[in-house]
């Protein structure tokens, strides 16, 4: 990983020396996720959101960890077994242990990864990531604007749209509100992908069955949306499946994260909140 020590120190100083566009008083999706992963690149506003979620879901940090494990397994599969060597990672967030490019390039050294995020703080880290190697790129863009993002010169220069690639939407679309038409956004991305490409996606899940899990999903959603971050949707299985329209879902389908080709047998029972996120991988025919 590129040397991020200086950037991290800035963030730990609660905003001292950061670019003026970084709002330290409003929680950031990337920085809250960093807090759930046990990172130190977050502010008091982010930790308020973290504390609110942990108050009713003490195992909330396990969700972020499971999400990261799922991503690593997926990238490893696509790189080592399928042979995918180019990746578009949307809403990439702050660098952490074992990022997409590190996993992909371990199995396929020439793999190209383009990270995309619209968070100014992530942008600072993105610039540091560019020092890693000439096959790792960062783009500041909004994933809800596919036409603009896909036309970005870094995207068009780094990725070859005439051969298969992987699109990563890992824990992103649940932060896209219904009025932004996330299913329509995904259709635009899928339409732009060449045949043989893959989409890897995880999303917060509302069982919508009147049970304890559904009740927790509704309360978690309320807390996310009334925080200074202001986003977060727990969607039904049918809603999440709509994001894979036009794709062939790989087995075992859209499942709880630790059920998607786990590294081994379970070592413990999942907590209730860990049941409320599902993921899958689809292939474009």
mmCIF file of C-alpha atoms in Angstrom:
data_model
loop_
_atom_site.group_PDB
_atom_site.id
_atom_site.type_symbol
_atom_site.label_atom_id
_atom_site.label_comp_id
_atom_site.label_asym_id
_atom_site.label_seq_id
_atom_site.Cartn_x
_atom_site.Cartn_y
_atom_site.Cartn_z
ATOM 1 C CA UNK A 1 0.000 0.000 0.000
ATOM 2 C CA UNK A 2 1.200 3.530 -0.669
ATOM 3 C CA UNK A 3 2.358 5.502 2.346
ATOM 4 C CA UNK A 4 -0.783 7.026 3.864
ATOM 5 C CA UNK A 5 0.742 7.978 7.209
ATOM 6 C CA UNK A 6 0.530 11.695 6.631
ATOM 7 C CA UNK A 7 -3.053 11.559 5.449
ATOM 8 C CA UNK A 8 -4.084 9.417 8.409
ATOM 9 C CA UNK A 9 -2.477 11.829 10.822
ATOM 10 C CA UNK A 10 -4.440 14.682 9.317
ATOM 11 C CA UNK A 11 -7.701 12.806 9.825
ATOM 12 C CA UNK A 12 -6.834 11.886 13.387
ATOM 13 C CA UNK A 13 -6.333 15.593 13.998
ATOM 14 C CA UNK A 14 -10.098 16.049 13.425
ATOM 15 C CA UNK A 15 -9.749 18.029 10.230
ATOM 16 C CA UNK A 16 -6.638 20.136 10.762
ATOM 17 C CA UNK A 17 -5.010 20.805 7.413
ATOM 18 C CA UNK A 18 -7.685 19.072 5.348
ATOM 19 C CA UNK A 19 -9.002 20.627 2.131
ATOM 20 C CA UNK A 20 -11.889 23.022 2.828
ATOM 21 C CA UNK A 21 -14.390 20.852 0.933
ATOM 22 C CA UNK A 22 -14.091 18.136 3.591
ATOM 23 C CA UNK A 23 -17.015 18.680 5.982
ATOM 24 C CA UNK A 24 -15.964 17.269 9.341
ATOM 25 C CA UNK A 25 -19.289 18.183 10.973
ATOM 26 C CA UNK A 26 -21.346 15.914 8.718
ATOM 27 C CA UNK A 27 -20.881 12.168 8.778
ATOM 28 C CA UNK A 28 -19.412 10.558 5.668
ATOM 29 C CA UNK A 29 -20.349 7.100 4.378
ATOM 30 C CA UNK A 30 -16.691 6.210 3.824
ATOM 31 C CA UNK A 31 -15.556 7.448 7.232
ATOM 32 C CA UNK A 32 -18.422 5.762 9.119
ATOM 33 C CA UNK A 33 -17.540 2.510 7.368
ATOM 34 C CA UNK A 34 -13.929 3.085 8.433
ATOM 35 C CA UNK A 35 -15.131 3.377 12.039
ATOM 36 C CA UNK A 36 -16.987 0.066 11.748
ATOM 37 C CA UNK A 37 -13.798 -1.562 10.460
ATOM 38 C CA UNK A 38 -11.905 -0.266 13.471
ATOM 39 C CA UNK A 39 -10.027 2.386 11.500
ATOM 40 C CA UNK A 40 -8.825 5.746 12.748
ATOM 41 C CA UNK A 41 -9.642 7.902 9.738
ATOM 42 C CA UNK A 42 -12.962 9.229 11.010
ATOM 43 C CA UNK A 43 -14.283 12.221 12.916
ATOM 44 C CA UNK A 44 -16.567 12.814 15.891
ATOM 45 C CA UNK A 45 -19.541 13.240 13.531
ATOM 46 C CA UNK A 46 -18.874 9.785 12.068
ATOM 47 C CA UNK A 47 -18.523 8.187 15.485
ATOM 48 C CA UNK A 48 -21.906 9.598 16.531
ATOM 49 C CA UNK A 49 -23.478 7.546 13.727
ATOM 50 C CA UNK A 50 -21.386 4.521 14.651
ATOM 51 C CA UNK A 51 -22.447 4.749 18.311
ATOM 52 C CA UNK A 52 -26.119 5.091 17.367
ATOM 53 C CA UNK A 53 -26.005 1.866 15.338
ATOM 54 C CA UNK A 54 -23.934 -0.061 17.863
ATOM 55 C CA UNK A 55 -26.423 0.920 20.570
ATOM 56 C CA UNK A 56 -29.097 -1.347 19.066
ATOM 57 C CA UNK A 57 -26.861 -3.692 17.051
ATOM 58 C CA UNK A 58 -23.693 -4.332 19.089
ATOM 59 C CA UNK A 59 -22.394 -6.708 16.417
ATOM 60 C CA UNK A 60 -22.663 -4.051 13.717
ATOM 61 C CA UNK A 61 -18.919 -4.023 13.182
ATOM 62 C CA UNK A 62 -19.126 -7.699 12.204
ATOM 63 C CA UNK A 63 -21.287 -6.684 9.238
ATOM 64 C CA UNK A 64 -18.522 -4.437 7.890
ATOM 65 C CA UNK A 65 -15.942 -7.184 8.435
ATOM 66 C CA UNK A 66 -18.128 -9.793 6.699
ATOM 67 C CA UNK A 67 -18.618 -7.386 3.807
ATOM 68 C CA UNK A 68 -14.849 -7.020 3.441
ATOM 69 C CA UNK A 69 -14.327 -10.802 3.584
ATOM 70 C CA UNK A 70 -17.011 -11.257 0.924
ATOM 71 C CA UNK A 71 -15.327 -8.709 -1.334
ATOM 72 C CA UNK A 72 -11.946 -10.411 -0.972
ATOM 73 C CA UNK A 73 -13.403 -13.851 -1.760
ATOM 74 C CA UNK A 74 -15.259 -12.474 -4.767
ATOM 75 C CA UNK A 75 -12.270 -10.646 -6.214
ATOM 76 C CA UNK A 76 -10.111 -13.716 -5.602
ATOM 77 C CA UNK A 77 -12.602 -15.900 -7.467
ATOM 78 C CA UNK A 78 -12.970 -13.517 -10.397
ATOM 79 C CA UNK A 79 -9.234 -13.002 -10.708
ATOM 80 C CA UNK A 80 -7.872 -16.490 -10.032
ATOM 81 C CA UNK A 81 -10.592 -18.665 -11.580
ATOM 82 C CA UNK A 82 -12.524 -16.562 -14.084
ATOM 83 C CA UNK A 83 -9.529 -14.597 -15.340
ATOM 84 C CA UNK A 84 -11.003 -11.097 -14.986
ATOM 85 C CA UNK A 85 -8.167 -8.590 -15.119
ATOM 86 C CA UNK A 86 -9.986 -5.234 -15.043
ATOM 87 C CA UNK A 87 -12.187 -3.890 -12.266
ATOM 88 C CA UNK A 88 -14.367 -0.818 -11.768
ATOM 89 C CA UNK A 89 -14.869 -0.447 -8.001
ATOM 90 C CA UNK A 90 -17.676 2.038 -7.303
ATOM 91 C CA UNK A 91 -17.950 3.782 -3.942
ATOM 92 C CA UNK A 92 -14.563 2.375 -3.045
ATOM 93 C CA UNK A 93 -14.273 4.159 0.307
ATOM 94 C CA UNK A 94 -11.145 4.647 2.366
ATOM 95 C CA UNK A 95 -8.252 2.224 1.824
ATOM 96 C CA UNK A 96 -8.062 -0.518 4.414
ATOM 97 C CA UNK A 97 -6.440 -3.923 4.756
ATOM 98 C CA UNK A 98 -6.625 -5.974 1.535
ATOM 99 C CA UNK A 99 -8.091 -3.600 -1.029
ATOM 100 C CA UNK A 100 -9.489 -4.666 -4.389
ATOM 101 C CA UNK A 101 -6.288 -4.052 -6.334
ATOM 102 C CA UNK A 102 -4.186 -5.972 -3.833
ATOM 103 C CA UNK A 103 -6.381 -9.066 -4.034
ATOM 104 C CA UNK A 104 -6.754 -8.903 -7.811
ATOM 105 C CA UNK A 105 -3.064 -8.308 -8.470
ATOM 106 C CA UNK A 106 -2.007 -11.104 -6.133
ATOM 107 C CA UNK A 107 -3.597 -13.577 -8.547
ATOM 108 C CA UNK A 108 -3.280 -11.531 -11.742
ATOM 109 C CA UNK A 109 -0.322 -9.129 -11.463
ATOM 110 C CA UNK A 110 -1.315 -7.172 -14.572
ATOM 111 C CA UNK A 111 -4.907 -6.552 -13.343
ATOM 112 C CA UNK A 112 -6.133 -2.969 -13.645
ATOM 113 C CA UNK A 113 -8.374 -1.434 -10.973
ATOM 114 C CA UNK A 114 -10.200 1.891 -11.208
ATOM 115 C CA UNK A 115 -11.568 3.110 -7.886
ATOM 116 C CA UNK A 116 -14.430 5.619 -7.865
ATOM 117 C CA UNK A 117 -15.740 7.738 -4.991
ATOM 118 C CA UNK A 118 -17.224 11.201 -4.552
ATOM 119 C CA UNK A 119 -15.994 11.824 -0.992
ATOM 120 C CA UNK A 120 -13.281 14.544 -0.805
ATOM 121 C CA UNK A 121 -11.581 12.702 2.053
ATOM 122 C CA UNK A 122 -11.430 9.525 -0.015
ATOM 123 C CA UNK A 123 -10.032 11.619 -2.860
ATOM 124 C CA UNK A 124 -7.001 12.418 -0.705
ATOM 125 C CA UNK A 125 -6.393 8.715 -0.180
ATOM 126 C CA UNK A 126 -7.049 8.041 -3.840
ATOM 127 C CA UNK A 127 -4.149 10.268 -4.792
ATOM 128 C CA UNK A 128 -1.919 8.244 -2.469
ATOM 129 C CA UNK A 129 -3.156 5.006 -4.040
ATOM 130 C CA UNK A 130 -1.900 6.221 -7.409
ATOM 131 C CA UNK A 131 1.625 5.782 -6.074
ATOM 132 C CA UNK A 132 1.021 2.039 -5.712
ATOM 133 C CA UNK A 133 1.538 1.127 -9.353
ATOM 134 C CA UNK A 134 0.516 2.208 -12.809
ATOM 135 C CA UNK A 135 -2.389 -0.297 -12.863
ATOM 136 C CA UNK A 136 -4.261 1.340 -9.965
ATOM 137 C CA UNK A 137 -6.324 4.455 -10.705
ATOM 138 C CA UNK A 138 -8.712 6.734 -8.829
ATOM 139 C CA UNK A 139 -11.612 8.799 -10.157
ATOM 140 C CA UNK A 140 -13.658 11.373 -8.268
ATOM 141 C CA UNK A 141 -17.211 10.880 -9.535
ATOM 142 C CA UNK A 142 -20.780 10.148 -8.451
ATOM 143 C CA UNK A 143 -21.847 6.542 -9.031
ATOM 144 C CA UNK A 144 -25.466 7.675 -9.541
ATOM 145 C CA UNK A 145 -24.383 9.358 -12.802
ATOM 146 C CA UNK A 146 -23.292 6.387 -14.942
ATOM 147 C CA UNK A 147 -23.051 8.272 -18.223
ATOM 148 C CA UNK A 148 -20.706 10.874 -16.737
ATOM 149 C CA UNK A 149 -18.671 8.330 -14.782
ATOM 150 C CA UNK A 150 -18.218 5.914 -17.676
ATOM 151 C CA UNK A 151 -17.109 8.761 -19.953
ATOM 152 C CA UNK A 152 -14.439 9.942 -17.512
ATOM 153 C CA UNK A 153 -11.083 9.984 -19.329
ATOM 154 C CA UNK A 154 -9.367 7.874 -16.667
ATOM 155 C CA UNK A 155 -12.086 5.214 -16.962
ATOM 156 C CA UNK A 156 -11.995 5.142 -20.754
ATOM 157 C CA UNK A 157 -8.204 5.112 -20.822
ATOM 158 C CA UNK A 158 -7.637 2.448 -18.146
ATOM 159 C CA UNK A 159 -10.452 0.007 -18.965
ATOM 160 C CA UNK A 160 -11.111 -1.797 -22.264
ATOM 161 C CA UNK A 161 -14.856 -1.936 -22.848
ATOM 162 C CA UNK A 162 -14.533 -4.478 -25.640
ATOM 163 C CA UNK A 163 -13.635 -7.311 -23.267
ATOM 164 C CA UNK A 164 -14.948 -8.599 -19.901
ATOM 165 C CA UNK A 165 -14.526 -6.675 -16.675
ATOM 166 C CA UNK A 166 -15.979 -6.677 -13.171
ATOM 167 C CA UNK A 167 -18.170 -3.937 -11.724
ATOM 168 C CA UNK A 168 -18.111 -3.757 -7.920
ATOM 169 C CA UNK A 169 -21.046 -2.297 -5.967
ATOM 170 C CA UNK A 170 -20.059 -3.409 -2.479
ATOM 171 C CA UNK A 171 -22.284 -1.801 0.196
ATOM 172 C CA UNK A 172 -23.062 1.182 -2.010
ATOM 173 C CA UNK A 173 -26.603 1.036 -3.374
ATOM 174 C CA UNK A 174 -28.242 1.028 0.046
ATOM 175 C CA UNK A 175 -27.011 4.617 0.257
ATOM 176 C CA UNK A 176 -28.830 5.520 -2.976
ATOM 177 C CA UNK A 177 -32.387 6.690 -2.281
ATOM 178 C CA UNK A 178 -35.374 5.399 -4.227
ATOM 179 C CA UNK A 179 -35.896 8.750 -5.942
ATOM 180 C CA UNK A 180 -32.438 8.357 -7.532
ATOM 181 C CA UNK A 181 -33.701 5.118 -9.186
ATOM 182 C CA UNK A 182 -30.918 2.689 -8.204
ATOM 183 C CA UNK A 183 -32.380 -0.032 -10.433
ATOM 184 C CA UNK A 184 -32.243 2.367 -13.387
ATOM 185 C CA UNK A 185 -28.684 3.310 -12.476
ATOM 186 C CA UNK A 186 -27.703 -0.353 -12.484
ATOM 187 C CA UNK A 187 -29.378 -0.917 -15.856
ATOM 188 C CA UNK A 188 -27.162 1.772 -17.359
ATOM 189 C CA UNK A 189 -24.020 0.161 -15.968
ATOM 190 C CA UNK A 190 -25.055 -3.337 -17.041
ATOM 191 C CA UNK A 191 -25.926 -2.112 -20.539
ATOM 192 C CA UNK A 192 -22.441 -0.593 -20.821
ATOM 193 C CA UNK A 193 -20.617 -3.773 -19.755
ATOM 194 C CA UNK A 194 -19.306 -6.106 -22.454
ATOM 195 C CA UNK A 195 -20.526 -9.685 -22.653
ATOM 196 C CA UNK A 196 -18.803 -11.969 -20.155
ATOM 197 C CA UNK A 197 -18.529 -9.241 -17.522
ATOM 198 C CA UNK A 198 -19.490 -9.658 -13.863
ATOM 199 C CA UNK A 199 -21.291 -7.530 -11.302
ATOM 200 C CA UNK A 200 -20.571 -8.084 -7.591
ATOM 201 C CA UNK A 201 -23.041 -6.439 -5.228
ATOM 202 C CA UNK A 202 -23.933 -6.393 -1.532
ATOM 203 C CA UNK A 203 -26.890 -4.601 0.050
ATOM 204 C CA UNK A 204 -28.650 -4.209 3.422
ATOM 205 C CA UNK A 205 -31.671 -6.500 3.515
ATOM 206 C CA UNK A 206 -35.140 -6.131 5.005
ATOM 207 C CA UNK A 207 -36.740 -9.596 5.398
ATOM 208 C CA UNK A 208 -40.131 -7.814 5.373
ATOM 209 C CA UNK A 209 -41.719 -10.784 7.162
ATOM 210 C CA UNK A 210 -42.981 -9.041 10.291
ATOM 211 C CA UNK A 211 -40.297 -10.704 12.386
ATOM 212 C CA UNK A 212 -37.560 -9.484 14.679
ATOM 213 C CA UNK A 213 -35.103 -9.007 11.823
ATOM 214 C CA UNK A 214 -37.546 -6.839 9.883
ATOM 215 C CA UNK A 215 -38.160 -4.703 12.966
ATOM 216 C CA UNK A 216 -34.415 -4.226 13.472
ATOM 217 C CA UNK A 217 -33.986 -3.331 9.803
ATOM 218 C CA UNK A 218 -36.652 -0.628 10.077
ATOM 219 C CA UNK A 219 -35.067 0.870 13.217
ATOM 220 C CA UNK A 220 -31.576 0.749 11.730
ATOM 221 C CA UNK A 221 -32.857 2.460 8.610
ATOM 222 C CA UNK A 222 -34.490 5.163 10.733
ATOM 223 C CA UNK A 223 -31.236 5.791 12.584
ATOM 224 C CA UNK A 224 -29.135 5.944 9.434
ATOM 225 C CA UNK A 225 -31.532 8.314 7.711
ATOM 226 C CA UNK A 226 -31.987 10.684 10.665
ATOM 227 C CA UNK A 227 -28.234 10.924 11.254
ATOM 228 C CA UNK A 228 -26.165 13.728 9.760
ATOM 229 C CA UNK A 229 -25.245 11.273 6.994
ATOM 230 C CA UNK A 230 -28.900 11.076 5.986
ATOM 231 C CA UNK A 231 -28.821 7.919 3.868
ATOM 232 C CA UNK A 232 -29.483 4.202 4.264
ATOM 233 C CA UNK A 233 -32.145 1.842 2.917
ATOM 234 C CA UNK A 234 -32.904 -1.737 3.901
ATOM 235 C CA UNK A 235 -34.542 -3.201 0.798
ATOM 236 C CA UNK A 236 -36.458 -6.406 0.169
ATOM 237 C CA UNK A 237 -34.956 -9.365 -1.687
ATOM 238 C CA UNK A 238 -37.091 -8.535 -4.730
ATOM 239 C CA UNK A 239 -35.827 -4.957 -4.779
ATOM 240 C CA UNK A 240 -32.202 -6.088 -4.531
ATOM 241 C CA UNK A 241 -32.692 -8.746 -7.196
ATOM 242 C CA UNK A 242 -33.851 -6.000 -9.563
ATOM 243 C CA UNK A 243 -30.292 -4.629 -9.521
ATOM 244 C CA UNK A 244 -29.170 -7.831 -11.290
ATOM 245 C CA UNK A 245 -31.642 -7.546 -14.174
ATOM 246 C CA UNK A 246 -30.027 -8.802 -17.377
ATOM 247 C CA UNK A 247 -27.473 -10.919 -15.507
ATOM 248 C CA UNK A 248 -27.180 -14.606 -14.713
ATOM 249 C CA UNK A 249 -26.750 -15.020 -10.948
ATOM 250 C CA UNK A 250 -23.944 -17.355 -9.960
ATOM 251 C CA UNK A 251 -24.672 -20.056 -7.401
ATOM 252 C CA UNK A 252 -25.591 -19.914 -4.579
ATOM 253 C CA UNK A 253 -27.499 -16.785 -5.665
ATOM 254 C CA UNK A 254 -28.397 -13.788 -3.532
ATOM 255 C CA UNK A 255 -27.503 -14.955 -0.030
ATOM 256 C CA UNK A 256 -26.176 -13.867 3.351
ATOM 257 C CA UNK A 257 -22.559 -12.905 2.900
ATOM 258 C CA UNK A 258 -20.971 -15.765 4.815
ATOM 259 C CA UNK A 259 -23.008 -18.218 2.711
ATOM 260 C CA UNK A 260 -21.422 -17.049 -0.541
ATOM 261 C CA UNK A 261 -18.624 -19.606 -1.051
ATOM 262 C CA UNK A 262 -17.233 -19.354 2.493
ATOM 263 C CA UNK A 263 -13.640 -20.269 3.289
ATOM 264 C CA UNK A 264 -14.837 -23.018 5.636
ATOM 265 C CA UNK A 265 -17.618 -24.132 7.962
ATOM 266 C CA UNK A 266 -19.161 -21.503 10.276
ATOM 267 C CA UNK A 267 -17.407 -21.049 13.600
ATOM 268 C CA UNK A 268 -20.327 -19.326 15.363
ATOM 269 C CA UNK A 269 -23.967 -18.360 15.004
ATOM 270 C CA UNK A 270 -24.590 -15.091 13.188
ATOM 271 C CA UNK A 271 -26.104 -12.263 15.199
ATOM 272 C CA UNK A 272 -29.420 -10.794 14.063
ATOM 273 C CA UNK A 273 -27.859 -7.758 12.388
ATOM 274 C CA UNK A 274 -25.467 -9.985 10.418
ATOM 275 C CA UNK A 275 -28.474 -11.593 8.752
ATOM 276 C CA UNK A 276 -29.537 -8.212 7.377
ATOM 277 C CA UNK A 277 -27.085 -7.936 4.509
ATOM 278 C CA UNK A 278 -27.009 -10.109 1.400
ATOM 279 C CA UNK A 279 -24.899 -10.281 -1.700
ATOM 280 C CA UNK A 280 -24.455 -11.952 -5.034
ATOM 281 C CA UNK A 281 -22.468 -12.041 -8.242
ATOM 282 C CA UNK A 282 -24.031 -11.912 -11.694
ATOM 283 C CA UNK A 283 -22.577 -12.579 -15.136
ATOM 284 C CA UNK A 284 -23.639 -10.731 -18.265
ATOM 285 C CA UNK A 285 -24.351 -13.243 -21.062
#
